[in-house]
CSV table of C-alpha atoms and ligand atoms in Angstrom, one decimal:
chain,number,residue,atom,x,y,z
A,1,MET,CA,-48.4,-40.1,-42.9
A,2,ARG,CA,-44.7,-40.8,-42.8
A,3,ARG,CA,-43.7,-42.6,-39.6
A,4,LEU,CA,-41.4,-40.3,-37.7
A,5,CYS,CA,-38.3,-41.6,-36.1
A,6,ARG,CA,-37.9,-41.1,-32.4
A,7,ARG,CA,-35.3,-38.3,-32.8
A,8,GLU,CA,-37.6,-36.3,-35.2
A,9,LEU,CA,-40.5,-36.6,-32.9
A,10,CYS,CA,-38.5,-35.5,-30.0
A,11,TRP,CA,-37.0,-32.4,-31.6
A,12,ARG,CA,-40.0,-31.4,-33.7
A,13,GLY,CA,-41.2,-29.0,-31.0
A,14,GLY,CA,-37.8,-27.6,-30.3
A,15,CYS,CA,-36.4,-26.5,-33.7
A,16,ARG,CA,-37.3,-22.8,-33.3
A,17,LYS,CA,-34.3,-20.5,-33.2
A,18,ARG,CA,-33.3,-19.1,-29.9
A,19,GLN,CA,-35.3,-16.0,-29.1
A,20,GLU,CA,-32.9,-13.5,-27.7
A,21,GLU,CA,-35.3,-10.5,-27.6
A,22,LYS,CA,-36.9,-9.6,-24.3
A,23,VAL,CA,-40.4,-11.0,-24.0
A,24,GLU,CA,-43.0,-9.1,-21.9
A,25,GLU,CA,-44.0,-11.0,-18.8
A,26,LYS,CA,-47.7,-11.0,-19.9
A,27,ASP,CA,-46.9,-12.4,-23.3
A,28,LEU,CA,-44.6,-14.9,-21.8
A,29,HIS,CA,-47.4,-16.5,-19.7
A,30,LYS,CA,-49.8,-16.5,-22.7
A,31,GLY,CA,-47.1,-18.0,-24.9
A,32,ARG,CA,-46.4,-20.7,-22.3
A,33,ARG,CA,-50.0,-21.8,-22.2
A,34,GLU,CA,-50.1,-22.1,-26.0
A,35,ARG,CA,-46.8,-23.9,-26.0
A,36,ARG,CA,-48.0,-26.3,-23.3
A,37,GLY,CA,-50.9,-27.2,-25.6
A,38,HIS,CA,-48.4,-27.8,-28.4
A,39,VAL,CA,-46.2,-30.1,-26.2
A,40,GLU,CA,-49.3,-32.1,-25.2
A,41,GLU,CA,-50.0,-32.7,-28.9
A,42,LEU,CA,-46.4,-33.6,-29.3
A,43,ARG,CA,-46.5,-36.1,-26.4
A,44,GLU,CA,-49.6,-37.7,-27.9
A,45,GLY,CA,-47.7,-38.1,-31.1
A,46,LEU,CA,-44.8,-39.7,-29.2
A,47,GLU,CA,-47.0,-42.2,-27.4
A,48,LYS,CA,-48.6,-43.3,-30.7
A,49,TYR,CA,-45.3,-44.3,-32.2
A,50,LEU,CA,-42.7,-45.0,-29.5
A,51,PRO,CA,-42.8,-45.2,-25.8
A,52,MET,CA,-40.7,-42.1,-25.2
A,53,LEU,CA,-41.1,-41.5,-21.4
A,54,THR,CA,-40.7,-38.4,-19.5
A,55,TYR,CA,-37.9,-38.6,-16.9
A,56,GLU,CA,-40.5,-38.8,-14.1
A,57,GLN,CA,-42.2,-41.8,-15.9
A,58,ALA,CA,-38.8,-43.5,-16.6
A,59,ARG,CA,-37.8,-43.0,-13.0
A,60,GLN,CA,-41.1,-44.4,-11.8
A,61,LYS,CA,-40.6,-47.4,-14.1
A,62,VAL,CA,-37.3,-48.2,-12.5
A,63,ILE,CA,-38.8,-47.9,-9.0
A,64,GLU,CA,-41.7,-50.1,-10.0
A,65,LYS,CA,-39.6,-52.9,-11.5
A,66,LEU,CA,-37.0,-52.9,-8.7
A,67,THR,CA,-39.8,-52.9,-6.1
A,68,GLU,CA,-41.3,-56.0,-7.8
A,69,LYS,CA,-38.0,-57.7,-7.3
A,70,LYS,CA,-37.6,-56.7,-3.6
A,71,GLY,CA,-36.9,-59.7,-1.5
A,72,PRO,CA,-34.4,-61.1,1.0
A,73,ARG,CA,-31.0,-59.7,0.5
A,74,ALA,CA,-27.6,-61.0,1.5
A,75,THR,CA,-26.5,-59.6,4.9
A,76,GLU,CA,-23.3,-59.1,6.8
A,77,HIS,CA,-22.2,-57.9,10.2
A,78,VAL,CA,-20.6,-54.5,10.2
A,79,ARG,CA,-18.9,-52.8,13.2
A,80,VAL,CA,-21.0,-49.8,14.2
A,81,GLY,CA,-18.1,-47.4,13.4
A,82,ASP,CA,-17.9,-48.7,9.9
A,83,ALA,CA,-21.6,-48.9,9.0
A,84,LEU,CA,-22.1,-45.4,7.5
A,85,GLY,CA,-24.3,-45.7,4.4
A,86,PHE,CA,-25.3,-49.3,5.0
A,87,VAL,CA,-29.0,-50.3,5.2
A,88,LEU,CA,-29.9,-52.0,8.5
A,89,ALA,CA,-31.2,-55.6,8.4
A,90,GLN,CA,-32.1,-55.9,12.0
A,91,GLU,CA,-34.0,-54.2,14.8
A,92,VAL,CA,-32.0,-52.1,17.3
A,93,ARG,CA,-33.6,-51.9,20.8
A,94,THR,CA,-32.7,-50.0,23.9
A,95,ASP,CA,-30.9,-51.9,26.6
A,96,ARG,CA,-32.2,-49.6,29.3
A,97,GLU,CA,-34.2,-46.4,29.8
A,98,TYR,CA,-32.9,-43.2,28.2
A,99,PRO,CA,-31.8,-41.2,29.8
A,100,PRO,CA,-31.1,-43.8,32.5
A,101,PHE,CA,-31.4,-41.0,35.3
A,102,ASN,CA,-32.8,-37.5,35.5
A,103,ARG,CA,-30.1,-35.8,33.5
A,104,ALA,CA,-29.2,-32.1,34.1
A,105,THR,CA,-29.1,-30.1,30.9
A,106,ARG,CA,-27.4,-27.0,32.4
A,107,ASP,CA,-24.7,-26.1,34.8
A,108,GLY,CA,-26.4,-24.7,37.9
A,109,TYR,CA,-28.2,-25.8,41.1
A,110,ALA,CA,-30.6,-28.7,41.7
A,111,VAL,CA,-33.5,-27.4,43.8
A,112,PHE,CA,-37.1,-27.8,45.0
A,113,ALA,CA,-38.8,-25.3,42.7
A,114,ALA,CA,-41.0,-24.2,45.6
A,115,ASP,CA,-37.9,-23.1,47.6
A,116,ALA,CA,-36.0,-21.3,44.9
A,117,LYS,CA,-38.1,-18.2,44.4
A,118,ALA,CA,-36.7,-14.9,43.1
A,119,GLY,CA,-34.8,-13.3,46.1
A,120,ALA,CA,-34.6,-16.6,48.1
A,121,THR,CA,-31.2,-17.7,49.4
A,122,LEU,CA,-30.5,-21.5,49.9
A,123,LYS,CA,-27.5,-23.3,51.4
A,124,CYS,CA,-25.5,-25.3,48.9
A,125,THR,CA,-24.7,-28.7,50.5
A,126,GLY,CA,-22.4,-30.2,47.9
A,127,GLU,CA,-21.8,-30.8,44.2
A,128,ILE,CA,-22.6,-33.5,41.6
A,129,LYS,CA,-20.6,-33.8,38.4
A,130,ALA,CA,-21.3,-35.9,35.3
A,131,GLY,CA,-20.7,-39.6,36.1
A,132,ASP,CA,-21.0,-39.2,39.9
A,133,ARG,CA,-23.0,-41.8,41.7
A,134,VAL,CA,-25.9,-40.1,43.3
A,135,THR,CA,-27.6,-41.7,46.3
A,136,LYS,CA,-28.4,-38.8,48.7
A,137,GLU,CA,-31.8,-37.0,48.5
A,138,LEU,CA,-32.0,-33.2,48.3
A,139,TRP,CA,-33.1,-31.7,51.6
A,140,ALA,CA,-35.7,-29.0,51.8
A,141,GLU,CA,-34.4,-25.4,51.9
A,142,THR,CA,-31.0,-26.5,50.4
A,143,CYS,CA,-29.6,-26.8,46.9
A,144,VAL,CA,-26.8,-28.8,45.3
A,145,GLN,CA,-24.4,-27.5,42.6
A,146,ILE,CA,-24.8,-29.7,39.5
A,147,MET,CA,-23.1,-29.9,36.2
A,148,THR,CA,-24.5,-30.6,32.7
A,149,GLY,CA,-24.9,-34.4,32.2
A,150,ALA,CA,-25.0,-35.2,36.0
A,151,ALA,CA,-27.8,-37.0,37.7
A,152,VAL,CA,-30.3,-34.8,39.5
A,153,PRO,CA,-30.7,-35.9,43.2
A,154,SER,CA,-34.0,-37.5,44.0
A,155,GLY,CA,-36.5,-34.9,45.3
A,156,ALA,CA,-35.1,-32.1,43.2
A,157,ASP,CA,-37.6,-31.0,40.6
A,158,ALA,CA,-35.7,-28.2,38.9
A,159,VAL,CA,-32.2,-27.1,37.9
A,160,VAL,CA,-31.6,-23.4,38.0
A,161,MET,CA,-28.9,-22.1,35.6
A,162,ILE,CA,-25.8,-20.8,37.2
A,163,GLU,CA,-26.3,-17.5,35.3
A,164,HIS,CA,-29.4,-16.8,37.3
A,165,THR,CA,-27.8,-17.1,40.7
A,166,LYS,CA,-25.2,-15.4,42.9
A,167,ARG,CA,-23.0,-17.4,45.2
A,168,ASP,CA,-21.5,-16.2,48.5
A,169,GLY,CA,-19.6,-19.0,50.3
A,170,ASP,CA,-22.1,-21.8,50.7
A,171,GLN,CA,-25.1,-19.4,50.2
A,172,VAL,CA,-26.8,-19.2,46.8
A,173,ARG,CA,-29.2,-16.4,46.0
A,174,PHE,CA,-31.7,-17.0,43.2
A,175,GLU,CA,-32.6,-14.1,40.9
A,176,ARG,CA,-35.7,-15.6,39.3
A,177,ASP,CA,-38.4,-18.1,40.3
A,178,ALA,CA,-37.4,-21.7,39.5
A,179,VAL,CA,-40.0,-23.6,37.4
A,180,THR,CA,-40.8,-27.3,38.1
A,181,GLY,CA,-39.3,-29.6,35.4
A,182,GLN,CA,-36.8,-26.9,34.3
A,183,ASN,CA,-33.4,-27.8,32.8
A,184,PHE,CA,-33.4,-31.6,33.2
A,185,VAL,CA,-34.6,-34.5,31.1
A,186,PRO,CA,-36.6,-37.0,33.2
A,187,ARG,CA,-35.4,-40.7,33.3
A,188,GLY,CA,-37.0,-42.8,30.4
A,189,SER,CA,-38.4,-39.8,28.6
A,190,GLU,CA,-36.3,-40.3,25.4
A,191,ALA,CA,-36.9,-44.1,25.2
A,192,ARG,CA,-38.3,-46.9,27.3
A,193,ALA,CA,-36.2,-50.0,28.1
A,194,GLY,CA,-36.6,-52.6,25.3
A,195,GLN,CA,-38.0,-50.0,22.8
A,196,THR,CA,-37.3,-50.6,19.1
A,197,LEU,CA,-35.5,-47.5,17.8
A,198,LEU,CA,-34.1,-48.6,14.5
A,199,THR,CA,-35.8,-51.0,12.1
A,200,PRO,CA,-34.7,-53.0,9.0
A,201,GLY,CA,-34.6,-50.9,5.8
A,202,MET,CA,-33.3,-47.8,7.6
A,203,ARG,CA,-30.3,-46.2,6.1
A,204,LEU,CA,-27.5,-45.6,8.6
A,205,GLY,CA,-26.4,-42.0,8.8
A,206,TYR,CA,-24.3,-40.5,11.6
A,207,ALA,CA,-27.3,-40.0,13.9
A,208,GLU,CA,-28.5,-43.6,13.5
A,209,LEU,CA,-25.0,-44.9,14.2
A,210,ALA,CA,-24.8,-42.7,17.3
A,211,LEU,CA,-28.1,-44.2,18.5
A,212,ALA,CA,-26.9,-47.8,17.9
A,213,ALA,CA,-23.7,-47.0,19.7
A,214,GLN,CA,-25.6,-45.5,22.6
A,215,VAL,CA,-27.6,-48.6,23.2
A,216,GLY,CA,-24.5,-50.9,22.9
A,217,ALA,CA,-25.2,-52.3,19.4
A,218,ALA,CA,-21.4,-52.6,18.6
A,219,GLU,CA,-22.1,-54.7,15.5
A,220,LEU,CA,-25.0,-54.3,13.1
A,221,LYS,CA,-26.5,-56.8,10.7
A,222,CYS,CA,-26.7,-54.9,7.5
A,223,ALA,CA,-27.8,-55.6,3.9
A,224,SER,CA,-24.7,-56.2,1.9
A,225,LYS,CA,-24.1,-53.4,-0.5
A,226,PRO,CA,-25.4,-54.3,-4.0
A,227,ARG,CA,-22.6,-55.2,-6.4
A,228,VAL,CA,-22.8,-52.9,-9.4
A,229,ALA,CA,-20.9,-53.9,-12.5
A,230,ILE,CA,-19.6,-51.0,-14.6
A,231,LEU,CA,-18.7,-51.6,-18.3
A,232,SER,CA,-17.7,-48.8,-20.6
A,233,THR,CA,-17.9,-49.4,-24.3
A,234,GLY,CA,-16.2,-47.8,-27.3
A,235,ASP,CA,-13.3,-48.6,-29.6
A,236,GLU,CA,-11.8,-45.2,-28.8
A,237,ILE,CA,-11.8,-45.7,-25.0
A,238,VAL,CA,-8.5,-46.4,-23.2
A,239,PRO,CA,-7.6,-46.9,-19.6
A,240,VAL,CA,-7.1,-43.8,-17.5
A,241,ASP,CA,-3.4,-44.6,-16.8
A,242,SER,CA,-2.5,-44.9,-20.4
A,243,ILE,CA,-1.3,-42.3,-22.9
A,244,PRO,CA,-4.1,-42.0,-25.4
A,245,GLY,CA,-3.5,-41.8,-29.1
A,246,ARG,CA,-4.6,-38.6,-30.7
A,247,PHE,CA,-8.1,-39.9,-31.4
A,248,GLN,CA,-8.5,-41.9,-28.2
A,249,ILE,CA,-10.3,-41.0,-25.0
A,250,ARG,CA,-9.5,-42.0,-21.5
A,251,ASN,CA,-12.2,-43.9,-19.7
A,252,SER,CA,-13.5,-41.2,-17.4
A,253,ASN,CA,-17.0,-42.7,-17.3
A,254,SER,CA,-16.0,-45.8,-15.4
A,255,VAL,CA,-14.4,-43.5,-12.8
A,256,SER,CA,-17.4,-41.2,-12.4
A,257,LEU,CA,-19.8,-44.1,-12.4
A,258,ALA,CA,-17.8,-45.9,-9.7
A,259,ALA,CA,-18.0,-42.7,-7.6
A,260,GLN,CA,-21.7,-42.4,-8.2
A,261,VAL,CA,-22.3,-46.0,-7.3
A,262,ARG,CA,-20.4,-45.6,-4.0
A,263,LEU,CA,-22.4,-42.4,-3.2
A,264,ALA,CA,-25.6,-44.3,-3.9
A,265,GLY,CA,-24.6,-47.0,-1.5
A,266,GLY,CA,-23.4,-49.7,-3.9
A,267,LYS,CA,-20.1,-51.5,-4.5
A,268,PRO,CA,-18.6,-50.8,-7.9
A,269,ILE,CA,-17.2,-53.8,-9.8
A,270,LEU,CA,-15.1,-52.4,-12.6
A,271,LEU,CA,-15.2,-54.6,-15.8
A,272,GLY,CA,-13.1,-52.3,-18.0
A,273,ASN,CA,-14.1,-51.5,-21.5
A,274,ALA,CA,-15.8,-53.5,-24.3
A,275,MET,CA,-15.0,-52.8,-28.0
A,276,ASP,CA,-17.8,-51.8,-30.3
A,277,ARG,CA,-18.1,-55.5,-31.4
A,278,GLU,CA,-20.9,-57.9,-30.7
A,279,ASP,CA,-18.7,-60.7,-29.5
A,280,ASP,CA,-16.8,-58.5,-27.0
A,281,LEU,CA,-19.9,-56.8,-25.8
A,282,SER,CA,-21.9,-60.0,-25.3
A,283,SER,CA,-19.1,-61.8,-23.4
A,284,LYS,CA,-18.6,-58.8,-21.1
A,285,ILE,CA,-22.3,-58.2,-20.6
A,286,ARG,CA,-22.6,-61.9,-19.6
A,287,ARG,CA,-19.9,-61.4,-17.0
A,288,GLY,CA,-21.6,-58.2,-15.8
A,289,SER,CA,-24.9,-59.9,-15.4
A,290,GLN,CA,-23.4,-62.1,-12.7
A,291,GLU,CA,-23.5,-59.0,-10.4
A,292,ASP,CA,-26.6,-57.5,-8.8
A,293,LEU,CA,-26.8,-54.7,-11.4
A,294,LEU,CA,-25.0,-53.9,-14.6
A,295,ILE,CA,-24.4,-50.4,-16.0
A,296,LEU,CA,-23.0,-49.9,-19.5
A,297,SER,CA,-21.9,-46.5,-20.8
A,298,GLY,CA,-21.9,-45.6,-24.5
A,299,GLY,CA,-23.1,-47.4,-27.5
A,300,VAL,CA,-26.8,-46.7,-27.1
A,301,SER,CA,-27.3,-43.9,-29.7
A,302,MET,CA,-28.2,-44.3,-33.4
A,303,GLY,CA,-24.7,-44.7,-34.8
A,304,LYS,CA,-23.7,-47.7,-36.9
A,305,TYR,CA,-21.4,-48.9,-34.1
A,306,ASP,CA,-23.8,-48.3,-31.2
A,307,LEU,CA,-24.5,-52.0,-30.6
A,308,VAL,CA,-25.4,-52.2,-27.0
A,309,GLU,CA,-29.1,-52.3,-27.4
A,310,LYS,CA,-28.8,-54.8,-30.3
A,311,VAL,CA,-26.6,-57.1,-28.3
A,312,LEU,CA,-28.8,-56.9,-25.2
A,313,LYS,CA,-31.8,-57.7,-27.3
A,314,GLU,CA,-30.1,-60.8,-28.8
A,315,MET,CA,-29.3,-61.9,-25.3
A,316,GLY,CA,-33.0,-61.8,-24.5
A,317,THR,CA,-33.3,-58.5,-22.6
A,318,GLU,CA,-36.7,-57.3,-21.8
A,319,PHE,CA,-36.7,-53.5,-22.3
A,320,TYR,CA,-38.7,-51.1,-20.1
A,321,PHE,CA,-37.5,-48.0,-21.9
A,322,ASP,CA,-35.0,-47.2,-24.5
A,323,ALA,CA,-35.4,-43.4,-24.8
A,324,VAL,CA,-36.4,-40.7,-22.3
A,325,ALA,CA,-37.5,-37.1,-23.2
A,326,ILE,CA,-34.5,-35.5,-21.6
A,327,ARG,CA,-31.4,-33.6,-22.6
A,328,PRO,CA,-28.7,-34.7,-22.0
A,329,GLY,CA,-29.3,-38.4,-21.8
A,330,LYS,CA,-32.1,-39.2,-24.2
A,331,PRO,CA,-31.0,-42.6,-25.5
A,332,ALA,CA,-30.9,-44.1,-21.9
A,333,VAL,CA,-31.9,-47.8,-21.8
A,334,PHE,CA,-33.3,-49.8,-18.9
A,335,GLY,CA,-34.2,-53.5,-19.0
A,336,LYS,CA,-33.8,-56.9,-17.5
A,337,CYS,CA,-31.2,-59.4,-19.0
A,338,GLY,CA,-32.0,-62.8,-17.5
A,339,GLU,CA,-32.5,-62.2,-13.8
A,340,LYS,CA,-30.5,-59.0,-13.7
A,341,PHE,CA,-31.4,-55.4,-14.3
A,342,VAL,CA,-29.3,-53.5,-16.8
A,343,PHE,CA,-28.9,-49.8,-17.7
A,344,GLY,CA,-27.3,-48.6,-20.9
A,345,LEU,CA,-26.4,-45.0,-20.4
A,346,PRO,CA,-25.3,-42.7,-23.1
A,347,GLY,CA,-21.5,-42.3,-23.3
A,348,ASN,CA,-21.1,-38.6,-23.3
A,349,PRO,CA,-19.8,-38.0,-19.7
A,350,VAL,CA,-22.4,-35.5,-18.6
A,351,SER,CA,-25.2,-37.6,-20.0
A,352,THR,CA,-23.8,-40.6,-18.1
A,353,MET,CA,-23.7,-38.7,-14.9
A,354,VAL,CA,-27.2,-37.2,-15.2
A,355,THR,CA,-28.9,-40.4,-16.2
A,356,PHE,CA,-27.2,-42.2,-13.3
A,357,GLU,CA,-28.7,-39.7,-10.9
A,358,LEU,CA,-32.1,-39.9,-12.5
A,359,PHE,CA,-32.5,-43.6,-13.0
A,360,VAL,CA,-29.7,-45.7,-11.5
A,361,ALA,CA,-29.6,-44.1,-8.1
A,362,PRO,CA,-33.1,-45.2,-7.1
A,363,ALA,CA,-32.3,-48.7,-8.4
A,364,VAL,CA,-29.2,-48.9,-6.1
A,365,ASP,CA,-31.4,-47.7,-3.2
A,366,LEU,CA,-33.9,-50.5,-3.8
A,367,LEU,CA,-31.3,-53.1,-4.3
A,368,SER,CA,-29.8,-52.0,-0.9
A,369,GLY,CA,-33.0,-53.0,0.8
A,370,ALA,CA,-34.0,-49.3,1.4
A,371,GLU,CA,-36.7,-47.1,-0.1
A,372,ALA,CA,-35.8,-45.0,-3.2
A,373,ARG,CA,-34.7,-41.6,-2.0
A,374,GLU,CA,-36.2,-38.5,-3.6
A,375,MET,CA,-34.1,-36.6,-6.1
A,376,PRO,CA,-32.2,-33.8,-4.3
A,377,VAL,CA,-34.2,-30.9,-5.8
A,378,VAL,CA,-34.5,-27.4,-4.4
A,379,VAL,CA,-36.0,-24.2,-5.8
A,380,ALA,CA,-33.9,-21.1,-6.7
A,381,ARG,CA,-34.3,-17.8,-8.5
A,382,LEU,CA,-32.8,-17.8,-11.9
A,383,GLY,CA,-29.9,-15.3,-12.2
A,384,GLU,CA,-29.9,-15.0,-16.0
A,385,ALA,CA,-32.7,-15.7,-18.6
A,386,LEU,CA,-32.4,-19.0,-20.4
A,387,TYR,CA,-33.8,-20.3,-23.7
A,388,GLU,CA,-34.1,-24.0,-24.4
A,389,LYS,CA,-35.8,-26.2,-27.0
A,390,LEU,CA,-39.3,-27.5,-26.2
A,391,GLY,CA,-40.3,-31.1,-25.9
A,392,VAL,CA,-37.5,-32.5,-23.7
A,393,THR,CA,-36.7,-31.7,-20.0
A,394,HIS,CA,-33.2,-30.1,-19.9
A,395,PHE,CA,-30.7,-30.7,-17.1
A,396,LEU,CA,-28.3,-27.8,-17.4
A,397,PRO,CA,-25.1,-27.6,-15.4
A,398,ALA,CA,-25.4,-24.5,-13.2
A,399,HIS,CA,-23.9,-22.8,-10.2
A,400,MET,CA,-26.1,-21.9,-7.2
A,401,GLU,CA,-25.3,-19.5,-4.4
A,402,GLY,CA,-27.1,-18.3,-1.3
A,403,GLN,CA,-29.4,-19.9,1.2
A,404,GLY,CA,-33.1,-20.6,1.5
A,405,ALA,CA,-35.3,-18.0,-0.3
A,406,GLY,CA,-32.1,-16.1,-1.3
A,407,ARG,CA,-30.8,-18.9,-3.5
A,408,GLU,CA,-29.8,-17.8,-7.0
A,409,VAL,CA,-28.7,-20.0,-9.8
A,410,LYS,CA,-27.0,-19.4,-13.1
A,411,VAL,CA,-26.6,-21.8,-15.9
A,412,LEU,CA,-22.9,-22.3,-17.0
A,413,LYS,CA,-21.6,-21.9,-20.5
A,414,TRP,CA,-20.9,-25.4,-21.8
A,415,GLN,CA,-20.0,-27.2,-25.0
A,416,GLY,CA,-22.7,-29.9,-24.6
A,417,SER,CA,-22.8,-33.2,-22.9
A,418,GLY,CA,-19.1,-34.1,-23.4
A,419,ASP,CA,-18.0,-31.0,-21.5
A,420,VAL,CA,-16.7,-32.4,-18.2
A,421,SER,CA,-14.7,-29.3,-17.4
A,422,ALA,CA,-18.0,-27.2,-17.3
A,423,LEU,CA,-19.5,-29.8,-15.0
A,424,SER,CA,-16.6,-29.5,-12.6
A,425,LYS,CA,-17.6,-25.9,-12.1
A,426,ALA,CA,-21.3,-26.8,-11.5
A,427,ASN,CA,-22.8,-27.6,-8.2
A,428,CYS,CA,-26.3,-28.4,-9.6
A,429,PHE,CA,-28.4,-28.8,-12.7
A,430,VAL,CA,-31.2,-26.4,-13.5
A,431,ILE,CA,-34.3,-28.5,-14.6
A,432,VAL,CA,-36.0,-26.8,-17.5
A,433,PRO,CA,-39.4,-28.4,-18.1
A,434,ALA,CA,-40.2,-29.7,-21.6
A,435,THR,CA,-43.0,-27.1,-21.8
A,436,LEU,CA,-40.9,-24.0,-21.5
A,437,GLU,CA,-38.6,-22.5,-24.0
A,438,LYS,CA,-37.8,-19.3,-22.0
A,439,ILE,CA,-37.4,-18.7,-18.3
A,440,GLY,CA,-36.9,-15.1,-17.3
A,441,VAL,CA,-34.5,-13.6,-14.8
A,442,GLY,CA,-35.8,-13.8,-11.3
A,443,GLU,CA,-38.3,-16.7,-12.0
A,444,ARG,CA,-38.2,-19.7,-9.7
A,445,VAL,CA,-36.8,-22.9,-11.2
A,446,GLU,CA,-36.2,-26.4,-9.9
A,447,VAL,CA,-32.6,-27.3,-9.3
A,448,MET,CA,-31.1,-30.8,-8.9
A,449,VAL,CA,-28.2,-30.4,-6.5
A,450,ARG,CA,-25.1,-32.5,-7.0
A,451,ARG,CA,-25.3,-35.0,-4.2
A,452,ASP,CA,-21.5,-35.3,-3.9
A,453,LEU,CA,-21.2,-31.7,-3.0
A,454,ILE,CA,-24.0,-31.4,-0.3
B,501,AMP,P1,-21.4,-43.0,-27.4
B,501,AMP,O1,-22.5,-42.8,-26.5
B,501,AMP,O2,-20.8,-44.3,-27.4
B,501,AMP,O3,-21.8,-42.6,-28.8
B,501,AMP,O4,-20.3,-41.9,-27.0
B,501,AMP,C1,-20.6,-40.6,-27.0
B,501,AMP,C2,-19.3,-39.8,-26.6
B,501,AMP,O5,-19.0,-40.1,-25.3
B,501,AMP,C3,-18.1,-40.0,-27.5
B,501,AMP,O6,-17.5,-38.8,-27.8
B,501,AMP,C4,-17.3,-40.9,-26.7
B,501,AMP,O7,-15.9,-40.8,-27.0
B,501,AMP,C5,-17.6,-40.5,-25.3
B,501,AMP,N1,-17.4,-41.6,-24.3
B,501,AMP,C6,-18.0,-42.8,-24.5
B,501,AMP,N2,-17.6,-43.6,-23.5
B,501,AMP,C7,-16.8,-42.9,-22.7
B,501,AMP,C8,-16.0,-43.1,-21.5
B,501,AMP,N3,-16.1,-44.4,-21.0
B,501,AMP,N4,-15.3,-42.2,-20.9
B,501,AMP,C9,-15.3,-41.0,-21.5
B,501,AMP,N5,-15.9,-40.6,-22.6
B,501,AMP,C10,-16.7,-41.6,-23.2
B,502,MG,MG1,-19.4,-45.3,-28.5
């Protein structure tokens, strides 16, 4: 039997012509079962010849390799107001009980619940506002006007909302029975003094920062953001601020990759562009492997001048995958060059973006000292039927509207993986499993949301 090349194996199951005719629902399910069998056969074929991974396997491989390397990371002290997106490298404990006093949660009257029955009238002896020092106890058969955030006087066991009372001079009439424990948060019920609230490895979002600020942690020891070197490749690539010749292309990948690195919690280090020449590639790769992670774009396909894999190999790179059963992004490469992990992403801009989200984002998470986050995937109803080739998982630029169960998604028309203008109209990617070649209108599909838009 002739040994099939990777590309042939991958597309063998997908070379049927698009079927535009309507397929009955029943036939569709039967057809799917048959095709699933066909794809399993196809997969077995792939495994026999080349380790073409599914995107889930490839992602898992990245997580496994980066987790093996998890160890102490460089740290720095960051002011709490500037620490958004950092990963914590210390414990944060409470400096006192929270709340530090019985805190009223409504504007109203502090009472003994037993006194404030429906129809009862009590004398109001004063008022307490947020921040007031409260020393006096509440006397029986009286009430005190109290504001949200103020300390409930000792003895009082309920706060009655002002809306459920009527005031006449210093007399307050209650319209419903007060209930013990109503409308205040008891001292120490949110956290005990000295309790650990935040632990190393936690990602700092606005809530975590508020908590740190609340307990007086004005500076936080954080893992330094991983330095991610970005190197584009290609003789045709020119800097974004230059006027390209007719057959040249501006380096948009370095810009999108830097944005994705920042979103993922890393620090982009821009190394510019390497020409499609072994000497230029190897010297710039060597420079890039001084950083925590190196991402290359372009030069990983089958063309004569796609030299990235060859050069990496000559530099002693151990490869964990060099092809993934996805479209776009199939030739994505992941390996370790010396002590550093390296990704070779395909150069077509949409391929570069998709493969970053699938494979590089979890690596940046783990290099930041945090767990790898899940892919931002939701389920939506398909607004228009779609037909795709079997054997690879497709990530199709799409637009999703609506909320929750009412979410509807439509795949956008696009000119393939170089079409950045289509992607700028997309807020998500529809994920078409390798086992399906048609998905009908109204069927539920998985959708990977663009993380920069949510
Ligand atoms: P390659 O993966 O090197 O074969 O490139 C595939 C396509 O992506 C070609 O049309 C390139 O011009 C384009 N491309 C490669 N690198 C970049 C880049 N840095 N910015 C924008 N487009 C690129
Ligand atoms: Mg190229």
